PDB file of C-alpha atoms and ligand atoms in Angstrom:
ATOM      1  CA  MET A   1      93.895 107.006  89.234  1.00  0.00           C
ATOM      2  CA  PRO A   2      96.281 109.371  90.924  1.00  0.00           C
ATOM      3  CA  LEU A   3      96.283 109.256  94.723  1.00  0.00           C
ATOM      4  CA  VAL A   4      93.464 111.187  96.369  1.00  0.00           C
ATOM      5  CA  SER A   5      93.121 113.032  99.663  1.00  0.00           C
ATOM      6  CA  SER A   6      91.358 111.193 102.501  1.00  0.00           C
ATOM      7  CA  LYS A   7      89.233 114.238 103.334  1.00  0.00           C
ATOM      8  CA  PRO A   8      86.442 114.067 100.728  1.00  0.00           C
ATOM      9  CA  VAL A   9      86.436 110.288 100.879  1.00  0.00           C
ATOM     10  CA  LEU A  10      85.904 110.196 104.650  1.00  0.00           C
ATOM     11  CA  GLU A  11      83.374 113.001 104.578  1.00  0.00           C
ATOM     12  CA  GLU A  12      81.330 111.117 101.991  1.00  0.00           C
ATOM     13  CA  ALA A  13      81.593 107.924 104.052  1.00  0.00           C
ATOM     14  CA  LEU A  14      80.393 109.787 107.149  1.00  0.00           C
ATOM     15  CA  ARG A  15      77.424 111.244 105.286  1.00  0.00           C
ATOM     16  CA  ARG A  16      76.430 107.861 103.876  1.00  0.00           C
ATOM     17  CA  HIS A  17      77.130 105.767 106.989  1.00  0.00           C
ATOM     18  CA  PHE A  18      79.782 103.496 105.638  1.00  0.00           C
ATOM     19  CA  ALA A  19      83.454 103.301 106.540  1.00  0.00           C
ATOM     20  CA  VAL A  20      86.554 103.333 104.392  1.00  0.00           C
ATOM     21  CA  GLY A  21      88.903 100.444 105.087  1.00  0.00           C
ATOM     22  CA  ALA A  22      92.354 101.672 106.065  1.00  0.00           C
ATOM     23  CA  PHE A  23      94.670  98.746 105.553  1.00  0.00           C
ATOM     24  CA  ASN A  24      98.296  98.565 106.674  1.00  0.00           C
ATOM     25  CA  ALA A  25     100.860  97.304 104.195  1.00  0.00           C
ATOM     26  CA  ASN A  26     104.535  96.461 104.598  1.00  0.00           C
ATOM     27  CA  ASN A  27     105.395  94.888 101.267  1.00  0.00           C
ATOM     28  CA  MET A  28     104.447  94.651  97.608  1.00  0.00           C
ATOM     29  CA  GLU A  29     102.149  91.647  98.008  1.00  0.00           C
ATOM     30  CA  GLN A  30     100.081  93.358 100.693  1.00  0.00           C
ATOM     31  CA  VAL A  31      99.789  96.557  98.633  1.00  0.00           C
ATOM     32  CA  GLN A  32      98.717  94.569  95.575  1.00  0.00           C
ATOM     33  CA  ALA A  33      96.157  92.522  97.511  1.00  0.00           C
ATOM     34  CA  ILE A  34      94.522  95.595  99.052  1.00  0.00           C
ATOM     35  CA  VAL A  35      94.302  97.656  95.877  1.00  0.00           C
ATOM     36  CA  GLU A  36      93.209  94.753  93.657  1.00  0.00           C
ATOM     37  CA  VAL A  37      90.301  93.966  95.989  1.00  0.00           C
ATOM     38  CA  ALA A  38      89.309  97.643  96.220  1.00  0.00           C
ATOM     39  CA  GLN A  39      89.116  97.625  92.420  1.00  0.00           C
ATOM     40  CA  GLU A  40      87.143  94.360  92.303  1.00  0.00           C
ATOM     41  CA  GLU A  41      84.707  95.583  94.967  1.00  0.00           C
ATOM     42  CA  ARG A  42      84.435  99.181  93.592  1.00  0.00           C
ATOM     43  CA  ALA A  43      85.426 100.601  96.969  1.00  0.00           C
ATOM     44  CA  PRO A  44      87.583 103.571  97.963  1.00  0.00           C
ATOM     45  CA  VAL A  45      90.540 102.455 100.020  1.00  0.00           C
ATOM     46  CA  ILE A  46      93.171 103.887 102.333  1.00  0.00           C
ATOM     47  CA  LEU A  47      96.552 102.276 102.160  1.00  0.00           C
ATOM     48  CA  GLN A  48      98.387 103.155 105.309  1.00  0.00           C
ATOM     49  CA  VAL A  49     102.035 102.910 106.087  1.00  0.00           C
ATOM     50  CA  SER A  50     103.351 102.911 109.635  1.00  0.00           C
ATOM     51  CA  GLN A  51     106.705 104.225 110.773  1.00  0.00           C
ATOM     52  CA  GLY A  52     107.821 100.596 111.128  1.00  0.00           C
ATOM     53  CA  ALA A  53     106.790  99.910 107.530  1.00  0.00           C
ATOM     54  CA  ILE A  54     108.754 102.956 106.370  1.00  0.00           C
ATOM     55  CA  ARG A  55     111.801 101.689 108.265  1.00  0.00           C
ATOM     56  CA  TYR A  56     111.338  98.207 106.767  1.00  0.00           C
ATOM     57  CA  ALA A  57     110.734  99.118 103.122  1.00  0.00           C
ATOM     58  CA  GLY A  58     112.357 102.557 102.969  1.00  0.00           C
ATOM     59  CA  MET A  59     110.373 105.720 102.231  1.00  0.00           C
ATOM     60  CA  GLU A  60     110.810 105.507  98.447  1.00  0.00           C
ATOM     61  CA  PHE A  61     109.482 101.958  98.235  1.00  0.00           C
ATOM     62  CA  ALA A  62     106.765 102.526 100.839  1.00  0.00           C
ATOM     63  CA  ALA A  63     105.339 105.520  98.978  1.00  0.00           C
ATOM     64  CA  GLY A  64     106.281 104.360  95.476  1.00  0.00           C
ATOM     65  CA  LEU A  65     104.535 100.989  95.713  1.00  0.00           C
ATOM     66  CA  VAL A  66     101.252 102.618  96.714  1.00  0.00           C
ATOM     67  CA  LYS A  67     101.482 105.262  93.983  1.00  0.00           C
ATOM     68  CA  ILE A  68     102.065 102.580  91.337  1.00  0.00           C
ATOM     69  CA  ALA A  69      99.229 100.417  92.677  1.00  0.00           C
ATOM     70  CA  ALA A  70      96.853 103.413  92.657  1.00  0.00           C
ATOM     71  CA  SER A  71      97.781 104.308  89.080  1.00  0.00           C
ATOM     72  CA  LEU A  72      96.616 100.878  87.892  1.00  0.00           C
ATOM     73  CA  VAL A  73      93.057 101.070  89.243  1.00  0.00           C
ATOM     74  CA  SER A  74      89.940 103.202  88.778  1.00  0.00           C
ATOM     75  CA  VAL A  75      88.924 103.546  92.434  1.00  0.00           C
ATOM     76  CA  PRO A  76      90.185 106.240  94.849  1.00  0.00           C
ATOM     77  CA  VAL A  77      93.330 105.232  96.733  1.00  0.00           C
ATOM     78  CA  VAL A  78      94.721 107.297  99.620  1.00  0.00           C
ATOM     79  CA  LEU A  79      98.328 107.038 100.845  1.00  0.00           C
ATOM     80  CA  HIS A  80      98.179 107.643 104.598  1.00  0.00           C
ATOM     81  CA  LEU A  81     100.796 107.850 107.341  1.00  0.00           C
ATOM     82  CA  ASP A  82      99.669 105.659 110.246  1.00  0.00           C
ATOM     83  CA  HIS A  83     100.683 106.685 113.793  1.00  0.00           C
ATOM     84  CA  GLY A  84     103.294 109.297 112.935  1.00  0.00           C
ATOM     85  CA  THR A  85     104.566 110.031 116.416  1.00  0.00           C
ATOM     86  CA  ASP A  86     106.444 113.223 115.697  1.00  0.00           C
ATOM     87  CA  PHE A  87     106.289 116.389 113.653  1.00  0.00           C
ATOM     88  CA  GLU A  88     109.356 115.468 111.590  1.00  0.00           C
ATOM     89  CA  GLN A  89     107.885 112.147 110.403  1.00  0.00           C
ATOM     90  CA  ASN A  90     104.811 113.987 109.177  1.00  0.00           C
ATOM     91  CA  VAL A  91     106.920 116.508 107.255  1.00  0.00           C
ATOM     92  CA  LEU A  92     108.941 113.717 105.636  1.00  0.00           C
ATOM     93  CA  CYS A  93     105.755 111.986 104.492  1.00  0.00           C
ATOM     94  CA  LEU A  94     104.291 115.223 103.209  1.00  0.00           C
ATOM     95  CA  ARG A  95     107.380 115.657 101.086  1.00  0.00           C
ATOM     96  CA  ALA A  96     107.195 112.036  99.880  1.00  0.00           C
ATOM     97  CA  GLY A  97     103.702 112.609  98.467  1.00  0.00           C
ATOM     98  CA  PHE A  98     101.433 111.155 101.155  1.00  0.00           C
ATOM     99  CA  THR A  99      97.866 112.348 100.657  1.00  0.00           C
ATOM    100  CA  SER A 100      96.836 111.951 104.289  1.00  0.00           C
ATOM    101  CA  LEU A 101      98.789 112.251 107.539  1.00  0.00           C
ATOM    102  CA  MET A 102      98.431 111.199 111.153  1.00  0.00           C
ATOM    103  CA  TYR A 103     100.052 112.817 114.108  1.00  0.00           C
ATOM    104  CA  ASP A 104      99.648 110.492 117.076  1.00  0.00           C
ATOM    105  CA  GLY A 105     100.276 112.430 120.273  1.00  0.00           C
ATOM    106  CA  SER A 106      98.103 110.122 122.354  1.00  0.00           C
ATOM    107  CA  LYS A 107     100.972 109.215 124.684  1.00  0.00           C
ATOM    108  CA  ARG A 108     101.768 112.896 125.278  1.00  0.00           C
ATOM    109  CA  PRO A 109     100.167 115.258 127.767  1.00  0.00           C
ATOM    110  CA  PHE A 110      96.982 116.901 126.431  1.00  0.00           C
ATOM    111  CA  GLU A 111      98.512 120.357 125.831  1.00  0.00           C
ATOM    112  CA  GLU A 112     101.497 118.911 123.988  1.00  0.00           C
ATOM    113  CA  ASN A 113      99.188 116.729 121.864  1.00  0.00           C
ATOM    114  CA  VAL A 114      97.128 119.832 121.011  1.00  0.00           C
ATOM    115  CA  ALA A 115     100.179 121.942 120.154  1.00  0.00           C
ATOM    116  CA  THR A 116     101.926 119.400 117.918  1.00  0.00           C
ATOM    117  CA  THR A 117      98.726 118.315 116.171  1.00  0.00           C
ATOM    118  CA  ARG A 118      98.043 121.983 115.400  1.00  0.00           C
ATOM    119  CA  ARG A 119     101.566 122.450 114.095  1.00  0.00           C
ATOM    120  CA  VAL A 120     101.239 119.453 111.762  1.00  0.00           C
ATOM    121  CA  ALA A 121      97.762 120.559 110.633  1.00  0.00           C
ATOM    122  CA  ASP A 122      98.985 124.082 109.911  1.00  0.00           C
ATOM    123  CA  ILE A 123     101.689 122.977 107.503  1.00  0.00           C
ATOM    124  CA  ALA A 124      99.731 120.103 105.943  1.00  0.00           C
ATOM    125  CA  HIS A 125      96.718 122.311 105.258  1.00  0.00           C
ATOM    126  CA  ILE A 126      98.890 124.761 103.309  1.00  0.00           C
ATOM    127  CA  VAL A 127      99.216 122.077 100.646  1.00  0.00           C
ATOM    128  CA  GLY A 128      95.706 120.670 101.074  1.00  0.00           C
ATOM    129  CA  ILE A 129      96.599 117.504 102.966  1.00  0.00           C
ATOM    130  CA  PRO A 130      94.327 116.394 105.832  1.00  0.00           C
ATOM    131  CA  VAL A 131      95.532 115.257 109.254  1.00  0.00           C
ATOM    132  CA  GLU A 132      94.190 112.567 111.579  1.00  0.00           C
ATOM    133  CA  ALA A 133      94.897 112.961 115.294  1.00  0.00           C
ATOM    134  CA  GLU A 134      94.335 110.735 118.328  1.00  0.00           C
ATOM    135  CA  LEU A 135      92.844 111.609 121.675  1.00  0.00           C
ATOM    136  CA  GLY A 136      92.602 109.121 124.486  1.00  0.00           C
ATOM    137  CA  GLN A 137      94.752 106.115 123.723  1.00  0.00           C
ATOM    138  CA  VAL A 138      94.088 102.894 121.845  1.00  0.00           C
ATOM    139  CA  LEU A 139      96.407 100.593 123.798  1.00  0.00           C
ATOM    140  CA  ARG A 140      98.367  97.652 122.431  1.00  0.00           C
ATOM    141  CA  VAL A 141      97.927  94.088 123.615  1.00  0.00           C
ATOM    142  CA  THR A 142     100.473  92.978 126.198  1.00  0.00           C
ATOM    143  CA  ASP A 143     100.196  90.635 129.160  1.00  0.00           C
ATOM    144  CA  LYS A 144      99.906  93.651 131.403  1.00  0.00           C
ATOM    145  CA  VAL A 145      97.044  95.542 129.727  1.00  0.00           C
ATOM    146  CA  THR A 146      93.815  95.039 131.676  1.00  0.00           C
ATOM    147  CA  GLN A 147      90.233  96.013 130.842  1.00  0.00           C
ATOM    148  CA  ASP A 148      90.523  98.746 133.499  1.00  0.00           C
ATOM    149  CA  ASP A 149      93.496 100.174 131.583  1.00  0.00           C
ATOM    150  CA  VAL A 150      91.459 100.150 128.362  1.00  0.00           C
ATOM    151  CA  ILE A 151      88.587 101.975 130.061  1.00  0.00           C
ATOM    152  CA  ALA A 152      90.894 104.520 131.700  1.00  0.00           C
ATOM    153  CA  ALA A 153      92.470 105.341 128.324  1.00  0.00           C
ATOM    154  CA  MET A 154      89.163 106.010 126.558  1.00  0.00           C
ATOM    155  CA  THR A 155      88.495 109.343 124.853  1.00  0.00           C
ATOM    156  CA  ASP A 156      86.730 111.976 126.940  1.00  0.00           C
ATOM    157  CA  PRO A 157      83.881 113.464 124.849  1.00  0.00           C
ATOM    158  CA  ASP A 158      84.200 117.003 126.268  1.00  0.00           C
ATOM    159  CA  GLN A 159      87.944 117.006 125.748  1.00  0.00           C
ATOM    160  CA  ALA A 160      87.382 115.760 122.181  1.00  0.00           C
ATOM    161  CA  GLU A 161      85.323 118.834 121.348  1.00  0.00           C
ATOM    162  CA  GLU A 162      88.016 121.187 122.644  1.00  0.00           C
ATOM    163  CA  PHE A 163      90.777 119.144 120.961  1.00  0.00           C
ATOM    164  CA  VAL A 164      89.201 119.248 117.512  1.00  0.00           C
ATOM    165  CA  ARG A 165      88.430 122.960 117.783  1.00  0.00           C
ATOM    166  CA  ARG A 166      91.956 123.890 118.862  1.00  0.00           C
ATOM    167  CA  THR A 167      93.901 121.559 116.544  1.00  0.00           C
ATOM    168  CA  THR A 168      91.815 121.879 113.329  1.00  0.00           C
ATOM    169  CA  CYS A 169      92.472 118.185 112.696  1.00  0.00           C
ATOM    170  CA  ASP A 170      90.402 116.641 109.906  1.00  0.00           C
ATOM    171  CA  SER A 171      89.569 113.288 111.502  1.00  0.00           C
ATOM    172  CA  LEU A 172      89.869 111.955 115.032  1.00  0.00           C
ATOM    173  CA  ALA A 173      90.999 108.525 116.240  1.00  0.00           C
ATOM    174  CA  VAL A 174      89.021 107.697 119.344  1.00  0.00           C
ATOM    175  CA  ALA A 175      89.572 105.137 122.071  1.00  0.00           C
ATOM    176  CA  CYS A 176      86.296 103.384 122.879  1.00  0.00           C
ATOM    177  CA  GLY A 177      87.207  99.804 123.703  1.00  0.00           C
ATOM    178  CA  SER A 178      89.451  98.458 120.965  1.00  0.00           C
ATOM    179  CA  VAL A 179      93.034  97.347 121.587  1.00  0.00           C
ATOM    180  CA  HIS A 180      95.762  97.156 118.949  1.00  0.00           C
ATOM    181  CA  ALA A 181      97.050  93.778 117.757  1.00  0.00           C
ATOM    182  CA  MET A 182      94.385  91.462 119.201  1.00  0.00           C
ATOM    183  CA  THR A 183      94.382  88.154 117.335  1.00  0.00           C
ATOM    184  CA  ALA A 184      90.726  87.221 118.041  1.00  0.00           C
ATOM    185  CA  ARG A 185      87.537  89.281 117.662  1.00  0.00           C
ATOM    186  CA  GLU A 186      86.576  89.582 121.322  1.00  0.00           C
ATOM    187  CA  ALA A 187      86.264  93.298 122.068  1.00  0.00           C
ATOM    188  CA  THR A 188      82.952  95.144 122.309  1.00  0.00           C
ATOM    189  CA  LEU A 189      83.001  98.900 121.802  1.00  0.00           C
ATOM    190  CA  ASP A 190      81.505 101.463 124.173  1.00  0.00           C
ATOM    191  CA  ILE A 191      78.889 102.783 121.746  1.00  0.00           C
ATOM    192  CA  ASP A 192      77.393 105.223 124.278  1.00  0.00           C
ATOM    193  CA  ARG A 193      80.769 106.923 124.552  1.00  0.00           C
ATOM    194  CA  LEU A 194      81.037 107.043 120.785  1.00  0.00           C
ATOM    195  CA  LYS A 195      77.592 108.643 120.601  1.00  0.00           C
ATOM    196  CA  ALA A 196      78.644 111.227 123.191  1.00  0.00           C
ATOM    197  CA  ILE A 197      81.776 112.054 121.156  1.00  0.00           C
ATOM    198  CA  ARG A 198      79.762 112.215 117.967  1.00  0.00           C
ATOM    199  CA  ALA A 199      77.324 114.643 119.590  1.00  0.00           C
ATOM    200  CA  ARG A 200      80.215 117.053 120.198  1.00  0.00           C
ATOM    201  CA  VAL A 201      82.462 116.435 117.183  1.00  0.00           C
ATOM    202  CA  SER A 202      81.334 116.639 113.564  1.00  0.00           C
ATOM    203  CA  ILE A 203      84.474 115.434 111.750  1.00  0.00           C
ATOM    204  CA  PRO A 204      84.905 111.767 110.713  1.00  0.00           C
ATOM    205  CA  LEU A 205      85.930 109.459 113.570  1.00  0.00           C
ATOM    206  CA  VAL A 206      88.493 106.688 113.204  1.00  0.00           C
ATOM    207  CA  LEU A 207      88.524 103.218 114.755  1.00  0.00           C
ATOM    208  CA  HIS A 208      91.976 101.790 115.457  1.00  0.00           C
ATOM    209  CA  GLY A 209      92.669  98.212 116.516  1.00  0.00           C
ATOM    210  CA  SER A 210      89.700  96.835 114.621  1.00  0.00           C
ATOM    211  CA  SER A 211      91.113  93.316 114.184  1.00  0.00           C
ATOM    212  CA  GLY A 212      90.062  92.462 117.733  1.00  0.00           C
ATOM    213  CA  VAL A 213      86.573  93.994 117.580  1.00  0.00           C
ATOM    214  CA  LYS A 214      83.390  91.962 117.122  1.00  0.00           C
ATOM    215  CA  HIS A 215      81.822  92.604 113.730  1.00  0.00           C
ATOM    216  CA  GLU A 216      78.477  93.659 115.179  1.00  0.00           C
ATOM    217  CA  SER A 217      80.259  96.264 117.288  1.00  0.00           C
ATOM    218  CA  ILE A 218      82.049  97.616 114.202  1.00  0.00           C
ATOM    219  CA  LEU A 219      78.719  97.978 112.406  1.00  0.00           C
ATOM    220  CA  GLU A 220      77.241  99.917 115.331  1.00  0.00           C
ATOM    221  CA  ALA A 221      80.314 102.128 115.408  1.00  0.00           C
ATOM    222  CA  ILE A 222      79.920 102.930 111.699  1.00  0.00           C
ATOM    223  CA  GLU A 223      76.317 103.942 112.363  1.00  0.00           C
ATOM    224  CA  ASN A 224      77.637 106.336 114.988  1.00  0.00           C
ATOM    225  CA  GLY A 225      80.319 108.317 113.216  1.00  0.00           C
ATOM    226  CA  ILE A 226      83.212 105.946 112.514  1.00  0.00           C
ATOM    227  CA  ALA A 227      84.147 106.616 108.876  1.00  0.00           C
ATOM    228  CA  LYS A 228      87.624 105.028 108.775  1.00  0.00           C
ATOM    229  CA  VAL A 229      88.413 101.578 110.149  1.00  0.00           C
ATOM    230  CA  ASN A 230      92.057 100.580 110.544  1.00  0.00           C
ATOM    231  CA  VAL A 231      93.010  96.963 109.953  1.00  0.00           C
ATOM    232  CA  ALA A 232      96.497  95.524 110.321  1.00  0.00           C
ATOM    233  CA  THR A 233      96.692  92.362 112.432  1.00  0.00           C
ATOM    234  CA  ALA A 234      93.921  90.499 110.579  1.00  0.00           C
ATOM    235  CA  LEU A 235      95.754  91.031 107.284  1.00  0.00           C
ATOM    236  CA  ASN A 236      99.084  89.992 108.744  1.00  0.00           C
ATOM    237  CA  GLN A 237      97.468  86.846 110.116  1.00  0.00           C
ATOM    238  CA  ALA A 238      96.049  86.084 106.667  1.00  0.00           C
ATOM    239  CA  LEU A 239      99.428  86.547 104.965  1.00  0.00           C
ATOM    240  CA  ILE A 240     101.245  84.312 107.431  1.00  0.00           C
ATOM    241  CA  ALA A 241      98.493  81.675 107.373  1.00  0.00           C
ATOM    242  CA  GLY A 242      98.709  81.463 103.577  1.00  0.00           C
ATOM    243  CA  ILE A 243     102.474  81.235 103.624  1.00  0.00           C
ATOM    244  CA  ARG A 244     102.410  78.558 106.345  1.00  0.00           C
ATOM    245  CA  ARG A 245      99.879  76.505 104.416  1.00  0.00           C
ATOM    246  CA  ALA A 246     101.887  76.756 101.201  1.00  0.00           C
ATOM    247  CA  VAL A 247     105.097  75.734 102.950  1.00  0.00           C
ATOM    248  CA  ALA A 248     103.322  72.755 104.528  1.00  0.00           C
ATOM    249  CA  GLU A 249     101.791  71.678 101.211  1.00  0.00           C
ATOM    250  CA  LEU A 250     104.928  72.295  99.141  1.00  0.00           C
ATOM    251  CA  PRO A 251     107.832  71.547 101.513  1.00  0.00           C
ATOM    252  CA  ASP A 252     110.373  71.257  98.675  1.00  0.00           C
ATOM    253  CA  GLU A 253     109.271  74.356  96.756  1.00  0.00           C
ATOM    254  CA  THR A 254     112.101  76.782  96.002  1.00  0.00           C
ATOM    255  CA  ASP A 255     110.135  79.396  94.050  1.00  0.00           C
ATOM    256  CA  PRO A 256     109.118  82.090  96.565  1.00  0.00           C
ATOM    257  CA  ARG A 257     106.279  83.210  94.305  1.00  0.00           C
ATOM    258  CA  LYS A 258     104.529  79.877  94.843  1.00  0.00           C
ATOM    259  CA  ILE A 259     104.689  80.430  98.598  1.00  0.00           C
ATOM    260  CA  ILE A 260     104.195  84.180  99.050  1.00  0.00           C
ATOM    261  CA  GLY A 261     101.546  84.262  96.308  1.00  0.00           C
ATOM    262  CA  VAL A 262      99.335  82.007  98.430  1.00  0.00           C
ATOM    263  CA  GLY A 263      99.722  84.503 101.281  1.00  0.00           C
ATOM    264  CA  ARG A 264      98.732  87.320  98.927  1.00  0.00           C
ATOM    265  CA  ASP A 265      95.544  85.473  97.953  1.00  0.00           C
ATOM    266  CA  GLU A 266      94.664  85.021 101.636  1.00  0.00           C
ATOM    267  CA  VAL A 267      95.155  88.749 102.241  1.00  0.00           C
ATOM    268  CA  LYS A 268      92.806  89.490  99.346  1.00  0.00           C
ATOM    269  CA  GLU A 269      89.991  87.487 100.925  1.00  0.00           C
ATOM    270  CA  ALA A 270      90.556  89.132 104.319  1.00  0.00           C
ATOM    271  CA  VAL A 271      90.385  92.594 102.706  1.00  0.00           C
ATOM    272  CA  ARG A 272      87.243  91.630 100.791  1.00  0.00           C
ATOM    273  CA  GLU A 273      85.510  90.518 103.986  1.00  0.00           C
ATOM    274  CA  LYS A 274      86.300  93.849 105.665  1.00  0.00           C
ATOM    275  CA  ILE A 275      85.348  96.038 102.711  1.00  0.00           C
ATOM    276  CA  ARG A 276      81.960  94.311 102.508  1.00  0.00           C
ATOM    277  CA  LEU A 277      81.496  94.566 106.277  1.00  0.00           C
ATOM    278  CA  PHE A 278      82.270  98.286 106.272  1.00  0.00           C
ATOM    279  CA  GLY A 279      79.677  98.943 103.557  1.00  0.00           C
ATOM    280  CA  SER A 280      82.139 100.544 101.156  1.00  0.00           C
ATOM    281  CA  ALA A 281      81.750  97.898  98.426  1.00  0.00           C
ATOM    282  CA  GLY A 282      79.944  99.207  95.354  1.00  0.00           C
ATOM    283  CA  THR A 283      80.196 102.869  96.308  1.00  0.00           C
ATOM    284  CA  ILE A 284      82.487 103.808  93.395  1.00  0.00           C
ATOM    285  CA  ASP A 285      81.303 103.989  89.809  1.00  0.00           C
ATOM    286  CA  SER A 286      83.283 103.214  86.670  1.00  0.00           C
ATOM    287  CA  THR A 287      84.620 106.789  86.446  1.00  0.00           C
ATOM    288  CA  GLY A 288      86.134 106.623  89.931  1.00  0.00           C
ATOM    289  CA  GLY A 289      83.483 108.831  91.524  1.00  0.00           C
ATOM    290  CA  PHE A 290      80.995 107.913  94.217  1.00  0.00           C
ATOM    291  CA  THR A 291      77.764 106.296  93.111  1.00  0.00           C
ATOM    292  CA  SER A 292      74.849 108.059  94.687  1.00  0.00           C
ATOM    293  CA  PRO A 293      71.255 108.569  93.764  1.00  0.00           C
ATOM    294  CA  LYS A 294      71.362 112.005  95.395  1.00  0.00           C
ATOM    295  CA  LYS A 295      74.741 113.363  94.467  1.00  0.00           C
ATOM    296  CA  GLN A 296      77.153 112.086  91.892  1.00  0.00           C
ATOM    297  CA  PHE A 297      80.632 112.475  93.213  1.00  0.00           C
ATOM    298  CA  ARG A 298      82.972 112.494  90.240  1.00  0.00           C
ATOM    299  CA  SER A 299      86.690 111.896  90.403  1.00  0.00           C
ATOM    300  CA  ALA A 300      87.320 115.579  89.742  1.00  0.00           C
ATOM    301  CA  ASP A 301      85.671 116.304  93.110  1.00  0.00           C
ATOM    302  CA  LEU A 302      87.885 113.894  94.951  1.00  0.00           C
ATOM    303  CA  GLY A 303      90.694 116.327  95.492  1.00  0.00           C
ATOM    304  CA  GLU A 304      93.230 114.614  93.288  1.00  0.00           C
ATOM    305  CA  ILE A 305      96.704 115.484  94.356  1.00  0.00           C
ATOM    306  CA  GLU A 306      98.862 114.531  91.415  1.00  0.00           C
TER     307      GLU A 306
HETATM  308  O1  G3H B 401      96.782 101.726 113.069  1.00  0.00           O
HETATM  309  C1  G3H B 401      96.558 100.544 112.792  1.00  0.00           C
HETATM  310  C2  G3H B 401      95.413  99.847 113.339  1.00  0.00           C
HETATM  311  O2  G3H B 401      94.892 100.490 114.423  1.00  0.00           O
HETATM  312  C3  G3H B 401      95.454  98.375 113.291  1.00  0.00           C
HETATM  313  O3  G3H B 401      95.040  97.687 114.439  1.00  0.00           O
HETATM  314  O4  G3H B 401      96.348  95.613 114.106  1.00  0.00           O
HETATM  315  O5  G3H B 401      94.555  95.708 115.772  1.00  0.00           O
HETATM  316  O6  G3H B 401      93.988  95.748 113.354  1.00  0.00           O
HETATM  317  P1  G3H B 401      94.971  96.104 114.408  1.00  0.00           P
HETATM  318 ZN1   ZN B 402      96.298 102.137 115.192  1.00  0.00          ZN
END
C-alpha cells in the first residue's frame, strides 16, 4: 500500500483502545523486520525515523526504504519523523514525503514550544500531514537523571489543554514516568496524571520511552488515551543480541547476511511481542482497512498520500 497519514490510524486506535506501535529504524534490516511483522500480524504500523537516523542513512535512503517496504504489504504504514527539534527539519521531511511529523520543543520555553509547534502545524496541515508535539519532557537515561527529575519534567494537564488548543497539533507526547533508552522494564507510569490529561485533551496521546516501561503500565496507559507507543531501545537490543549470538556461534563466518540476518529475526520477534501487547494485531483486514463490527474502515478512508 502507499504510505498513509498517522491521523486516521491514531484516531481509530484511540476510539478502539489499542495503540499503534511506532518503531524506530536506522537500516534496511530494521525496516524489513518491522513491516514484515506488521503484515504477518495484520496491524497498522508507524515506522519512525529520528534525526540521527536521517544523518546515518541519508534522507533519500531513510524515506525511500520505508516507502518501498510499505509498497510491498497490505497493511497501513506511516512514515513519521521522530523528535524533529526544529522547524527546518520538519520542512525537509515534509518535502521528502513523510506522512507524519513531530516537532519536539520540549526543551524550549513553553511560549517558544507553542509558537514553533503552531508554525509546523500550519504548513503541514496545508498538505494534510499531521503533527505530533511534546509537552513536559520525556528525559533520557544518564547517571545524573533522578526520579525527582522525571517527576519534575512531567506534563501539566492544564497546560496540555492550552497547548493543544493554541498549537492545533494532532497528537501529543506526554511525560508521565517513562525515560528514554532504559534497557530494563522497570518504570511505572503515573496513570492518574494521564487520566487528568485525557480529561482535558481529546487528541491521541503518545508514549515515548516505552522500552523501559512495565507491560502492565503500558496496558493501563492504552486504556487511558495512549494511542501511539514509541519503541526504539528494545529493538536495538534485539538486533545487537542476534548479531552477537551469530558471531559467537559462527566465529569464522564472512558472509554478513548470515550474521545480520539473525539480528533481523530477533527484531521481528521483539516487534511481534509489542504489536500483540498494544492490541493492534488483527485490526487490519485483507483490503488494508480496519476490521470492525461497527464500522468498516476501508483503505480509501485511510488518507492515502501517494
Ligand atoms: O522516540 C522514540 C522513543 O521514545 C523510544 O524510546 O528507546 O526508550 O524505547 P525507547
Ligand atoms: Zn522519544
